[in-house]
Coordinates of C-alpha atoms in Angstrom, one line a residue:
Chain A
X1 CA -121.7 -45.0 10.8
X2 CA -125.4 -45.3 11.3
X3 CA -125.3 -42.5 14.0
X4 CA -124.1 -40.1 11.5
X5 CA -126.7 -41.1 8.9
X6 CA -129.4 -40.5 11.3
X7 CA -128.0 -37.3 12.5
X8 CA -127.8 -35.9 9.1
X9 CA -131.2 -36.8 8.0
X10 CA -132.6 -35.3 11.1
X11 CA -130.8 -32.1 10.5
X12 CA -132.0 -32.1 6.9
X13 CA -135.5 -32.5 8.0
X14 CA -135.2 -30.1 10.9
X15 CA -133.8 -27.2 9.0
X16 CA -136.2 -25.3 6.9
X17 CA -134.7 -25.1 3.4
X18 CA -133.5 -21.7 2.4
X19 CA -132.2 -20.8 5.8
X20 CA -128.8 -19.3 5.6
X21 CA -127.5 -19.3 9.1
X22 CA -127.3 -15.6 9.7
X23 CA -129.1 -14.5 6.5
X24 CA -132.5 -16.1 6.3
X25 CA -133.9 -16.5 2.8
X26 CA -137.5 -15.6 2.8
X27 CA -138.4 -17.8 -0.1
X28 CA -138.0 -21.1 1.7
X29 CA -137.0 -22.8 -1.5
X30 CA -137.0 -26.5 -1.5
X31 CA -133.7 -28.2 -1.7
X32 CA -132.5 -28.2 -5.2
X33 CA -130.7 -31.1 -6.8
X34 CA -127.9 -29.3 -8.3
X35 CA -125.5 -32.1 -8.8
X36 CA -127.8 -34.4 -10.7
X37 CA -125.8 -34.0 -13.8
X38 CA -122.5 -34.0 -12.3
X39 CA -120.2 -36.8 -13.2
X40 CA -118.9 -39.0 -10.5
X41 CA -115.4 -40.2 -10.2
X42 CA -114.7 -43.9 -10.0
X43 CA -112.9 -43.8 -6.8
X44 CA -115.7 -41.9 -5.2
X45 CA -117.7 -45.1 -4.9
X46 CA -115.3 -46.9 -2.6
X47 CA -117.2 -45.8 0.4
X48 CA -114.4 -43.6 1.8
X49 CA -116.8 -40.9 2.5
X50 CA -119.3 -42.8 4.5
X51 CA -122.8 -41.7 4.2
X52 CA -122.8 -39.9 0.9
X53 CA -125.1 -40.9 -1.9
X54 CA -123.9 -40.9 -5.4
X55 CA -125.3 -40.2 -8.8
X56 CA -124.6 -42.0 -12.0
X57 CA -121.8 -40.8 -14.1
X58 CA -122.9 -38.4 -16.7
X59 CA -121.4 -37.7 -20.1
X60 CA -120.5 -34.2 -19.1
X61 CA -116.9 -35.0 -18.7
X62 CA -116.6 -36.9 -21.9
X63 CA -114.1 -34.8 -23.7
X64 CA -114.5 -31.4 -24.9
X65 CA -113.8 -31.7 -28.6
X66 CA -111.5 -29.6 -30.5
X67 CA -113.3 -26.7 -32.1
X68 CA -114.1 -23.1 -31.5
X69 CA -113.3 -21.8 -28.0
X70 CA -116.3 -21.9 -25.8
X71 CA -117.4 -20.3 -22.6
X72 CA -119.1 -22.3 -20.0
X73 CA -122.6 -21.1 -19.2
X74 CA -123.4 -19.4 -16.0
X75 CA -123.9 -21.8 -13.2
X76 CA -127.1 -23.6 -14.1
X77 CA -130.1 -21.8 -12.9
X78 CA -132.6 -24.3 -14.2
X79 CA -132.0 -27.0 -11.6
X80 CA -132.3 -24.7 -8.7
X81 CA -136.0 -24.0 -9.0
X82 CA -137.2 -27.6 -9.3
X83 CA -139.2 -29.0 -6.5
X84 CA -137.4 -32.1 -5.6
X85 CA -138.0 -34.8 -3.2
X86 CA -135.6 -34.0 -0.4
X87 CA -134.6 -37.6 -0.1
X88 CA -133.1 -37.4 -3.6
X89 CA -131.0 -34.5 -3.0
X90 CA -128.3 -35.9 -0.9
X91 CA -125.6 -34.5 -2.9
X92 CA -122.3 -35.0 -1.3
X93 CA -118.9 -34.5 -2.4
X94 CA -118.8 -35.9 -5.9
X95 CA -115.6 -34.5 -7.1
X96 CA -112.6 -36.0 -5.4
X97 CA -110.8 -39.1 -4.4
X98 CA -109.9 -37.1 -1.5
X99 CA -109.2 -38.1 2.0
X100 CA -109.8 -34.7 3.2
X101 CA -112.2 -33.6 5.9
X102 CA -115.6 -34.5 4.4
X103 CA -117.7 -32.2 6.5
X104 CA -120.8 -34.0 5.3
X105 CA -122.4 -34.0 8.7
X106 CA -121.4 -30.5 9.4
X107 CA -123.8 -29.1 7.0
X108 CA -122.7 -25.6 6.5
X109 CA -125.7 -23.7 7.5
X110 CA -128.0 -25.7 5.3
X111 CA -128.3 -28.6 3.0
X112 CA -128.3 -26.6 -0.2
X113 CA -124.9 -25.2 0.5
X114 CA -123.6 -28.7 1.1
X115 CA -124.9 -29.6 -2.3
X116 CA -123.4 -26.6 -3.8
X117 CA -120.1 -27.5 -2.3
X118 CA -120.5 -31.1 -3.2
X119 CA -121.2 -30.3 -6.7
X120 CA -118.5 -28.1 -7.8
X121 CA -115.9 -27.7 -5.2
X122 CA -115.4 -30.9 -3.4
X123 CA -113.1 -31.3 -0.5
X124 CA -110.4 -29.0 -1.7
X125 CA -112.3 -26.1 -0.3
X126 CA -112.4 -27.7 3.1
X127 CA -108.7 -28.1 3.0
X128 CA -108.4 -24.4 2.2
X129 CA -110.9 -23.4 4.8
X130 CA -109.1 -25.3 7.4
X131 CA -106.0 -23.5 6.3
X132 CA -108.1 -20.5 6.9
X133 CA -108.9 -21.5 10.4
X134 CA -105.3 -21.9 11.2
X135 CA -104.4 -18.6 9.5
X136 CA -107.1 -16.8 11.4
X137 CA -105.8 -18.3 14.6
X138 CA -102.3 -17.3 13.7
X139 CA -103.5 -13.7 13.1
X140 CA -105.2 -13.5 16.5
X141 CA -102.7 -15.3 18.6
X142 CA -99.3 -14.9 17.0
X143 CA -97.1 -17.7 18.1
X144 CA -94.3 -15.6 19.3
X145 CA -96.6 -14.0 21.8
X146 CA -97.8 -17.1 23.4
X147 CA -96.6 -17.7 26.9
X148 CA -97.2 -21.3 27.8
X149 CA -95.2 -24.2 26.6
X150 CA -93.6 -22.6 23.5
X151 CA -96.8 -22.1 21.5
X152 CA -98.5 -25.1 22.9
X153 CA -102.0 -25.6 21.7
X154 CA -104.5 -28.2 22.8
X155 CA -106.6 -29.4 19.9
X156 CA -109.8 -31.2 21.0
X157 CA -111.3 -33.3 18.2
X158 CA -114.7 -34.8 18.4
X159 CA -116.1 -38.0 16.9
X160 CA -117.2 -36.5 13.6
X161 CA -116.2 -34.2 10.8
X162 CA -115.6 -31.3 13.1
X163 CA -113.0 -33.5 14.7
X164 CA -111.5 -34.2 11.3
X165 CA -111.3 -30.4 10.8
X166 CA -109.4 -30.2 14.0
X167 CA -106.8 -32.7 12.7
X168 CA -106.2 -30.7 9.6
X169 CA -106.1 -27.5 11.6
X170 CA -103.5 -29.0 14.0
X171 CA -101.3 -30.0 11.1
X172 CA -101.2 -26.4 9.7
X173 CA -100.6 -25.0 13.1
X174 CA -97.6 -27.2 13.5
X175 CA -96.2 -25.8 10.2
X176 CA -96.9 -22.3 11.4
X177 CA -94.6 -22.9 14.4
X178 CA -97.1 -23.8 17.1
X179 CA -96.9 -27.0 19.2
X180 CA -100.2 -28.7 19.0
X181 CA -101.2 -31.6 21.1
X182 CA -104.2 -33.6 20.1
X183 CA -107.0 -35.1 22.1
X184 CA -108.9 -37.4 19.8
X185 CA -110.6 -40.1 21.8
X186 CA -113.2 -41.3 19.3
X187 CA -111.8 -41.7 15.8
X188 CA -114.3 -43.0 13.4
X189 CA -113.2 -46.3 11.8
X190 CA -112.7 -44.9 8.3
X191 CA -109.8 -44.5 6.0
X192 CA -110.4 -40.7 5.9
X193 CA -109.8 -40.3 9.6
X194 CA -107.1 -42.9 9.7
X195 CA -105.2 -40.9 7.1
X196 CA -105.8 -37.6 8.8
X197 CA -104.5 -39.1 12.0
X198 CA -101.5 -40.5 10.3
X199 CA -100.7 -37.1 8.8
X200 CA -100.7 -35.6 12.3
X201 CA -98.5 -38.4 13.5
X202 CA -96.2 -37.7 10.6
X203 CA -96.0 -34.1 11.8
X204 CA -94.9 -35.5 15.3
X205 CA -98.0 -34.3 17.0
X206 CA -98.7 -36.1 20.3
X207 CA -102.1 -37.5 21.1
X208 CA -103.2 -37.4 24.7
X209 CA -104.6 -40.7 26.0
X210 CA -106.9 -39.0 28.3
X211 CA -108.3 -35.5 28.9
X212 CA -106.7 -33.5 31.7
X213 CA -109.5 -33.0 34.2
X214 CA -107.5 -30.4 36.1
X215 CA -108.2 -26.9 34.9
X216 CA -104.9 -25.6 36.2
X217 CA -103.0 -28.2 34.3
X218 CA -104.6 -27.1 31.0
X219 CA -104.0 -23.4 31.8
X220 CA -100.4 -24.0 32.6
X221 CA -99.6 -26.3 29.8
X222 CA -101.3 -24.6 26.8
X223 CA -101.7 -21.1 25.5
X224 CA -104.7 -21.9 23.4
X225 CA -107.4 -24.5 23.0
X226 CA -108.9 -25.4 19.7
X227 CA -112.4 -26.6 20.0
X228 CA -113.1 -29.0 17.1
X229 CA -115.5 -31.2 19.1
X230 CA -118.8 -30.7 17.5
X231 CA -120.0 -28.7 14.5
X232 CA -123.2 -27.7 12.8
X233 CA -125.0 -31.0 12.9
X234 CA -124.5 -31.5 16.5
X235 CA -127.6 -32.9 18.2
X236 CA -127.8 -33.5 22.0
X237 CA -127.2 -35.4 24.1
X238 CA -123.5 -35.2 24.3
X239 CA -122.0 -38.5 25.4
X240 CA -120.5 -38.4 28.9
X241 CA -116.9 -38.4 27.7
X242 CA -117.4 -35.2 25.7
X243 CA -119.7 -33.7 28.2
X244 CA -116.9 -33.9 30.7
X245 CA -114.5 -32.3 28.3
X246 CA -116.8 -29.4 27.6
X247 CA -117.4 -28.9 31.2
X248 CA -113.7 -28.6 31.9
X249 CA -113.2 -26.3 28.9
X250 CA -115.9 -24.0 30.2
X251 CA -113.8 -23.4 33.3
X252 CA -110.4 -22.8 31.8
X253 CA -109.2 -19.3 31.3
X254 CA -107.1 -20.2 28.3
X255 CA -108.6 -18.7 25.1
X256 CA -110.7 -21.1 23.2
X257 CA -110.9 -21.1 19.4
X258 CA -113.9 -22.8 18.0
X259 CA -114.2 -24.3 14.5
X260 CA -117.4 -23.2 12.8
X261 CA -119.7 -23.6 15.8
X262 CA -118.9 -23.5 19.5
X263 CA -119.2 -27.1 20.5
X264 CA -122.5 -28.0 22.1
X265 CA -124.3 -24.9 20.9
X266 CA -127.5 -25.2 19.1
X267 CA -126.7 -24.0 15.6
X268 CA -129.6 -21.6 15.6
X269 CA -130.0 -20.5 19.1
X270 CA -126.6 -20.9 20.7
X271 CA -126.2 -21.8 24.3
X272 CA -125.8 -19.2 26.9
X273 CA -124.5 -21.8 29.3
X274 CA -122.2 -23.4 26.8
X275 CA -118.6 -22.9 25.8
X276 CA -117.7 -19.3 25.3
X277 CA -114.8 -19.2 22.9
X278 CA -112.7 -16.1 22.3
X279 CA -112.2 -16.8 18.6
X280 CA -114.8 -18.2 16.3
X281 CA -114.0 -19.1 12.7
X282 CA -117.0 -19.6 10.6
X283 CA -116.9 -21.7 7.5
X284 CA -118.4 -20.4 4.3
X285 CA -120.9 -18.3 6.0
X286 CA -121.6 -17.6 9.7
X287 CA -124.3 -19.8 11.3
X288 CA -127.2 -18.2 13.0
X289 CA -125.9 -18.9 16.4
X290 CA -122.9 -16.8 15.6
X291 CA -125.1 -13.8 16.4
X292 CA -124.8 -14.8 20.0
X293 CA -121.0 -15.1 19.9
X294 CA -119.6 -12.9 22.6
X295 CA -115.9 -13.5 22.0
X296 CA -113.3 -11.2 20.7
X297 CA -112.5 -12.4 17.2
X298 CA -114.8 -13.7 14.5
X299 CA -113.3 -14.7 11.2
X300 CA -114.8 -16.1 8.1
X301 CA -112.9 -18.8 6.2
X302 CA -113.6 -21.0 3.3
X303 CA -113.1 -18.7 0.4
X304 CA -114.7 -20.6 -2.4
X305 CA -118.3 -19.6 -2.9
X306 CA -118.6 -18.6 -6.5
X307 CA -120.3 -15.3 -7.0
X308 CA -123.2 -16.9 -8.8
X309 CA -124.1 -18.9 -5.8
X310 CA -123.5 -16.0 -3.4
X311 CA -126.0 -14.0 -5.4
X312 CA -128.4 -16.8 -5.9
X313 CA -128.8 -17.4 -2.2
X314 CA -128.3 -13.9 -1.2
X315 CA -125.3 -14.5 0.9
X316 CA -124.0 -11.2 2.0
X317 CA -120.4 -12.2 2.4
X318 CA -117.7 -9.7 2.8
X319 CA -114.9 -9.7 0.2
X320 CA -111.7 -11.4 1.2
X321 CA -108.7 -9.0 1.2
X322 CA -106.3 -9.7 -1.6
X323 CA -105.1 -13.3 -1.6
X324 CA -106.1 -14.0 2.0
X325 CA -108.1 -17.0 2.9
X326 CA -109.8 -15.4 5.9
X327 CA -111.6 -12.2 6.6
X328 CA -112.2 -10.7 10.0
X329 CA -115.8 -9.9 10.8
X330 CA -116.8 -7.2 13.2
X331 CA -118.3 -8.7 16.4
X332 CA -118.7 -5.5 18.3
X333 CA -117.4 -7.4 21.2
X334 CA -113.8 -6.2 21.7
Chain B
X1 CA -132.2 -8.6 8.2
X2 CA -129.1 -8.4 10.2
X3 CA -125.8 -8.1 8.4
X4 CA -122.4 -8.8 9.7
X5 CA -120.5 -5.7 8.8
X6 CA -116.9 -6.0 7.8
X7 CA -114.6 -4.1 10.1
X8 CA -111.6 -3.3 8.0
X9 CA -110.2 -1.0 10.6
X10 CA -110.3 -3.3 13.5
X11 CA -108.2 -2.4 16.5
X12 CA -105.8 -5.3 15.8
X13 CA -104.5 -4.4 12.5
X14 CA -103.5 -7.4 10.6
X15 CA -99.8 -7.8 10.6
X16 CA -99.2 -5.5 13.5
X17 CA -97.6 -8.3 15.5
X18 CA -95.0 -8.6 12.8
X19 CA -93.1 -5.6 13.9
X20 CA -92.2 -7.3 17.0
X21 CA -91.3 -10.4 15.1
X22 CA -88.8 -8.6 13.0
X23 CA -87.1 -7.3 16.1
X24 CA -86.6 -10.8 17.3
X25 CA -85.9 -12.2 13.9
X26 CA -83.7 -15.2 13.4
X27 CA -80.6 -14.5 11.3
X28 CA -81.5 -14.3 7.7
X29 CA -81.4 -17.5 5.7
X30 CA -78.2 -17.9 3.7
X31 CA -79.5 -18.6 0.2
X32 CA -76.2 -20.0 -1.0
X33 CA -77.0 -23.0 1.2
X34 CA -80.4 -23.5 -0.3
X35 CA -81.1 -27.1 -1.2
X36 CA -82.0 -28.2 -4.7
X37 CA -83.3 -31.7 -5.1
X38 CA -82.8 -34.1 -8.0
X39 CA -85.6 -35.7 -10.0
X40 CA -85.2 -38.9 -8.1
X41 CA -85.4 -37.2 -4.7
X42 CA -88.5 -35.3 -5.9
X43 CA -90.2 -38.6 -6.8
X44 CA -89.2 -40.2 -3.5
X45 CA -90.4 -37.3 -1.5
X46 CA -93.7 -37.3 -3.2
X47 CA -94.0 -41.0 -2.8
X48 CA -93.3 -40.7 1.0
X49 CA -95.8 -38.0 1.4
X50 CA -98.4 -40.1 -0.1
X51 CA -97.6 -43.3 1.7
X52 CA -95.9 -42.9 5.0
X53 CA -97.3 -39.5 5.7
X54 CA -100.8 -40.5 4.4
X55 CA -101.4 -37.4 2.4
X56 CA -103.4 -37.7 -0.8
X57 CA -102.7 -36.1 -4.1
X58 CA -105.7 -33.8 -3.9
X59 CA -104.4 -32.2 -0.7
X60 CA -101.0 -31.6 -2.2
X61 CA -102.3 -30.3 -5.4
X62 CA -104.6 -27.9 -3.6
X63 CA -101.8 -26.5 -1.4
X64 CA -99.4 -26.3 -4.3
X65 CA -102.0 -24.6 -6.5
X66 CA -102.9 -22.1 -3.9
X67 CA -99.3 -21.2 -3.3
X68 CA -98.7 -20.8 -7.0
X69 CA -101.7 -18.4 -7.2
X70 CA -100.5 -16.4 -4.2
X71 CA -97.0 -16.1 -5.6
X72 CA -98.3 -15.0 -9.0
X73 CA -100.5 -12.4 -7.3
X74 CA -97.6 -11.1 -5.3
X75 CA -95.4 -10.6 -8.3
X76 CA -98.1 -9.4 -10.7
X77 CA -100.8 -7.6 -8.8
X78 CA -104.1 -7.5 -10.7
X79 CA -104.4 -3.7 -10.3
X80 CA -101.4 -3.2 -12.4
X81 CA -102.6 -5.2 -15.3
X82 CA -103.4 -3.4 -18.5
X83 CA -105.2 -5.9 -20.7
X84 CA -108.8 -7.0 -20.3
X85 CA -109.2 -6.6 -16.6
X86 CA -106.6 -9.1 -15.4
X87 CA -106.8 -11.7 -18.2
X88 CA -104.4 -14.5 -17.7
X89 CA -103.8 -17.7 -19.7
X90 CA -103.3 -20.8 -17.7
X91 CA -101.8 -23.7 -19.6
X92 CA -102.3 -27.1 -18.0
X93 CA -100.5 -30.2 -19.0
X94 CA -101.7 -33.8 -18.8
X95 CA -100.3 -34.7 -15.4
X96 CA -99.8 -33.4 -11.9
X97 CA -98.4 -30.1 -13.0
X98 CA -101.6 -29.6 -15.0
X99 CA -103.6 -30.4 -11.9
X100 CA -101.7 -27.7 -9.9
X101 CA -102.4 -25.3 -12.8
X102 CA -106.2 -25.9 -12.5
X103 CA -106.2 -25.3 -8.8
X104 CA -104.0 -22.2 -9.4
X105 CA -106.5 -20.9 -12.0
X106 CA -109.4 -21.3 -9.6
X107 CA -107.7 -19.3 -6.8
X108 CA -106.5 -16.6 -9.2
X109 CA -110.2 -16.2 -10.2
X110 CA -111.1 -15.7 -6.6
X111 CA -108.3 -13.2 -6.2
X112 CA -109.8 -11.0 -8.9
X113 CA -108.0 -12.1 -12.1
X114 CA -109.7 -13.4 -15.2
X115 CA -108.0 -16.7 -16.1
X116 CA -108.6 -18.6 -19.2
X117 CA -107.6 -22.3 -19.1
X118 CA -105.9 -24.3 -21.8
X119 CA -106.3 -28.0 -20.9
X120 CA -106.3 -30.2 -23.9
X121 CA -105.1 -33.6 -22.6
X122 CA -105.9 -35.2 -19.3
X123 CA -104.1 -38.5 -19.3
X124 CA -102.6 -39.5 -16.1
X125 CA -104.9 -38.3 -13.5
X126 CA -108.3 -38.2 -15.3
X127 CA -110.5 -38.5 -12.2
X128 CA -108.8 -35.9 -10.1
X129 CA -108.4 -33.5 -12.9
X130 CA -112.0 -34.0 -13.9
X131 CA -113.2 -32.5 -10.7
X132 CA -110.6 -29.8 -10.8
X133 CA -111.6 -28.7 -14.2
X134 CA -115.2 -28.8 -13.4
X135 CA -114.5 -26.5 -10.5
X136 CA -112.9 -24.1 -12.9
X137 CA -116.0 -24.3 -15.1
X138 CA -118.3 -23.5 -12.3
X139 CA -116.4 -20.4 -11.6
X140 CA -117.0 -19.5 -15.2
X141 CA -113.5 -19.9 -16.4
X142 CA -113.4 -20.4 -20.1
X143 CA -111.6 -23.3 -21.6
X144 CA -109.8 -22.9 -24.9
X145 CA -110.4 -25.8 -27.2
X146 CA -107.4 -24.9 -29.3
X147 CA -104.2 -23.1 -28.6
X148 CA -103.8 -19.7 -30.3
X149 CA -101.5 -20.3 -33.2
X150 CA -99.4 -17.2 -32.9
X151 CA -97.7 -15.5 -30.0
X152 CA -99.1 -12.1 -30.8
X153 CA -102.6 -13.3 -30.3
X154 CA -101.6 -14.4 -26.8
X155 CA -99.8 -11.2 -25.8
X156 CA -102.7 -9.1 -27.2
X157 CA -105.3 -10.9 -25.1
X158 CA -103.5 -11.8 -21.8
X159 CA -101.3 -10.1 -19.3
X160 CA -99.4 -13.1 -18.3
X161 CA -99.2 -16.9 -18.9
X162 CA -99.1 -19.5 -16.1
X163 CA -97.1 -22.5 -17.3
X164 CA -98.4 -25.6 -15.7
X165 CA -97.6 -27.9 -18.6
X166 CA -94.9 -30.2 -17.3
X167 CA -93.3 -30.7 -13.9
X168 CA -90.4 -32.6 -12.4
X169 CA -91.4 -35.9 -13.9
X170 CA -91.0 -34.6 -17.4
X171 CA -88.2 -35.8 -19.5
X172 CA -87.4 -34.0 -22.8
X173 CA -88.2 -33.9 -25.6
X174 CA -91.7 -32.4 -25.8
X175 CA -94.0 -34.3 -28.0
X176 CA -97.2 -34.0 -30.0
X177 CA -99.7 -31.4 -29.0
X178 CA -97.5 -29.6 -26.7
X179 CA -94.5 -29.1 -28.9
X180 CA -96.2 -26.4 -30.9
X181 CA -97.7 -24.9 -27.7
X182 CA -94.2 -24.5 -26.2
X183 CA -92.9 -23.1 -29.5
X184 CA -95.5 -20.4 -29.5
X185 CA -95.1 -19.6 -25.8
X186 CA -91.4 -19.2 -26.3
X187 CA -92.1 -16.2 -28.5
X188 CA -94.5 -14.3 -26.3
X189 CA -93.3 -11.2 -24.7
X190 CA -95.6 -11.2 -21.7
X191 CA -94.3 -12.7 -18.4
X192 CA -94.5 -16.5 -17.9
X193 CA -94.9 -18.0 -14.5
X194 CA -93.8 -21.6 -14.3
X195 CA -95.1 -24.1 -11.7
X196 CA -92.2 -26.1 -10.2
X197 CA -90.2 -26.6 -13.4
X198 CA -90.1 -24.4 -16.5
X199 CA -91.9 -26.6 -19.0
X200 CA -89.6 -28.3 -21.5
X201 CA -86.8 -28.4 -19.0
X202 CA -85.9 -31.6 -17.2
X203 CA -85.9 -31.5 -13.4
X204 CA -82.1 -31.4 -13.4
X205 CA -81.1 -29.1 -16.3
X206 CA -82.3 -26.2 -18.3
X207 CA -83.1 -26.7 -22.0
X208 CA -82.9 -24.3 -24.8
X209 CA -86.0 -25.8 -26.2
X210 CA -88.0 -25.0 -23.1
X211 CA -89.6 -21.9 -21.7
X212 CA -87.8 -19.0 -20.0
X213 CA -90.2 -17.9 -17.3
X214 CA -90.0 -14.7 -15.4
X215 CA -91.4 -16.2 -12.2
X216 CA -90.7 -19.7 -11.0
X217 CA -92.7 -21.2 -8.1
X218 CA -90.9 -24.2 -6.7
X219 CA -93.1 -26.6 -4.9
X220 CA -92.0 -28.1 -1.6
X221 CA -88.3 -27.7 -2.5
X222 CA -86.5 -26.2 -5.6
X223 CA -85.4 -28.7 -8.2
X224 CA -81.9 -28.8 -9.4
X225 CA -82.8 -27.1 -12.7
X226 CA -83.8 -24.0 -10.7
X227 CA -80.1 -23.2 -10.3
X228 CA -80.2 -22.3 -14.0
X229 CA -83.3 -20.2 -13.7
X230 CA -82.7 -16.8 -15.2
X231 CA -85.9 -15.1 -14.5
X232 CA -86.8 -12.3 -12.0
X233 CA -88.7 -14.0 -9.2
X234 CA -88.2 -17.3 -7.5
X235 CA -90.7 -18.4 -4.8
X236 CA -91.2 -21.5 -2.8
X237 CA -94.6 -22.8 -2.2
X238 CA -96.4 -25.9 -1.1
X239 CA -96.0 -25.5 2.6
X240 CA -96.8 -29.1 3.6
X241 CA -93.5 -30.8 4.1
X242 CA -93.3 -32.3 7.6
X243 CA -90.1 -31.6 9.5
X244 CA -89.0 -35.2 9.6
X245 CA -89.2 -35.4 5.8
X246 CA -87.1 -32.3 5.5
X247 CA -84.6 -33.8 7.8
X248 CA -84.6 -37.1 5.9
X249 CA -83.7 -35.3 2.7
X250 CA -81.5 -32.8 4.4
X251 CA -83.4 -29.9 3.0
X252 CA -82.1 -26.5 3.8
X253 CA -85.0 -24.2 3.1
X254 CA -85.8 -20.7 4.4
X255 CA -88.6 -20.5 7.0
X256 CA -92.0 -19.4 5.7
X257 CA -93.0 -16.1 7.3
X258 CA -95.8 -16.5 9.9
X259 CA -98.8 -18.1 8.3
X260 CA -97.8 -17.4 4.7
X261 CA -97.9 -20.2 2.2
X262 CA -95.1 -18.8 0.1
X263 CA -91.6 -17.5 0.7
X264 CA -89.4 -15.6 -1.7
X265 CA -86.2 -17.4 -2.5
X266 CA -83.7 -14.6 -3.0
X267 CA -81.7 -16.5 -5.6
X268 CA -82.3 -14.0 -8.4
X269 CA -80.7 -10.7 -8.9
X270 CA -83.4 -8.1 -8.7
X271 CA -83.4 -4.3 -8.5
X272 CA -85.7 -2.5 -6.1
X273 CA -88.0 -1.7 -9.0
X274 CA -88.6 -5.3 -9.8
X275 CA -89.4 -6.4 -6.3
X276 CA -92.8 -8.0 -5.9
X277 CA -95.4 -5.9 -4.3
X278 CA -96.3 -7.1 -0.8
X279 CA -99.6 -5.5 -0.6
X280 CA -101.5 -5.6 2.6
X281 CA -98.7 -7.1 4.6

């Protein structure tokens, strides 16, 4: 969709390279083209992932011959210092056939991270990080303690990738014993979202045909609201449909759980008049606006950043406990 | 520069709600009623997940691989390993089972182990497994280009072996490259963790030519051959089966606890000493 193309290039231009959400990188490195040598899969060209740009297939994957055991070099340093024309560095997910949540618009804090992700981890990590969201939610609001409608959760999905995240999250929540209901008014016309929707339907999740405008109705019917409307790359203005949804959500007393960025917030500066979720689950690394998060629970999910990258970009990420896919961050707000 | 500090002693201790849950627990699952599926059913279930339920292989591989890693970590905590700081050998076959193994290796690395991957042949799922193996590479997982010829070389270097060579689609006998791999693995004395089906077995029956793992991680539902599993630990993973599919195949499976991605299947006789270590729960 052309909207998304524009949105993304705006955010690329608008965000100084080297900003790490919460942890600014002083060097302001230009955006590296890490994935230039990464081979591309055939099926990746079929346009399933919308606005990504692809590189030519390299010979890297062409068979490791038999011989002496080898150890892969450290993650290549050489590419990261090159000055590259930003227009050439649109590295998206190069690694999967996947119909998972692409999150290409929801640049996680910055373009470089997207490229890192696109290069070596692909969509799988988003799947896991969405599992993380659901697990985090499950930790904070155990289903047996929810009072309304037998663990009923209202999952609000926006028109982009954050919305796709919501769909995956809802599916996991259903498996965990909750009863999610989806509000998904603007599904992009792409196989990815068609499939995610179908997966939710296969899990018997109902889809609301319109958003309840009555605050009381929401409060009575649902124990939680998952806010998967807009993510990192959100640029105002909000279209009227979603503006109305956000307005209503601002008034409900039901706890709101936001996926990566509270919807409508400016990713750097937040929005004091915007949604105030009780739970925020940041993907990969917290965004700058998370500093202004005033809710009770802040989790980090998306446990896949290799240590080399963490060090390279000076991401001060806490260790994940054991085999967990989420880690709780201290908000100082409870 | 602001830092987000980690509060490990937050007021809400993780898992504190579980005390209440145990009080209200449903009656325990009767493992004598546990469902085991045939090879045919396994193929049909997989097919339905990919078509009617619109999943794709990558999602299923990822969830299966993650569960395998979690189950392995539960049974063999890295702190208790004696050789080379948690060194593990992950053997990946040419098909889906191999793909699960690659995902599993990646997660084990994130959990603090040091996996080495053996992945000689990628025939069926080249494109998917390409990216999976590249992910492993970028986490600095070494890939062996030949299999150690003798079992003592393996047990000297590694603490355990993850067997992701063949899955439910496999029909004996083992051929070519893998025949000698399995022969060597049969002689190792360190524990073997098999993904879904012990390699060398068919989905429906054990085989004396196949491996005898200590841990079996069944994906989605146990296969019939798991009835003949003689090892210590049996786990169920791959928490992605929609309820309607479960009903369609009349699957009787224990509930997964809370948000966990694995559940122990208490089908094996185990003593208290051998019980896996539920750290942090």
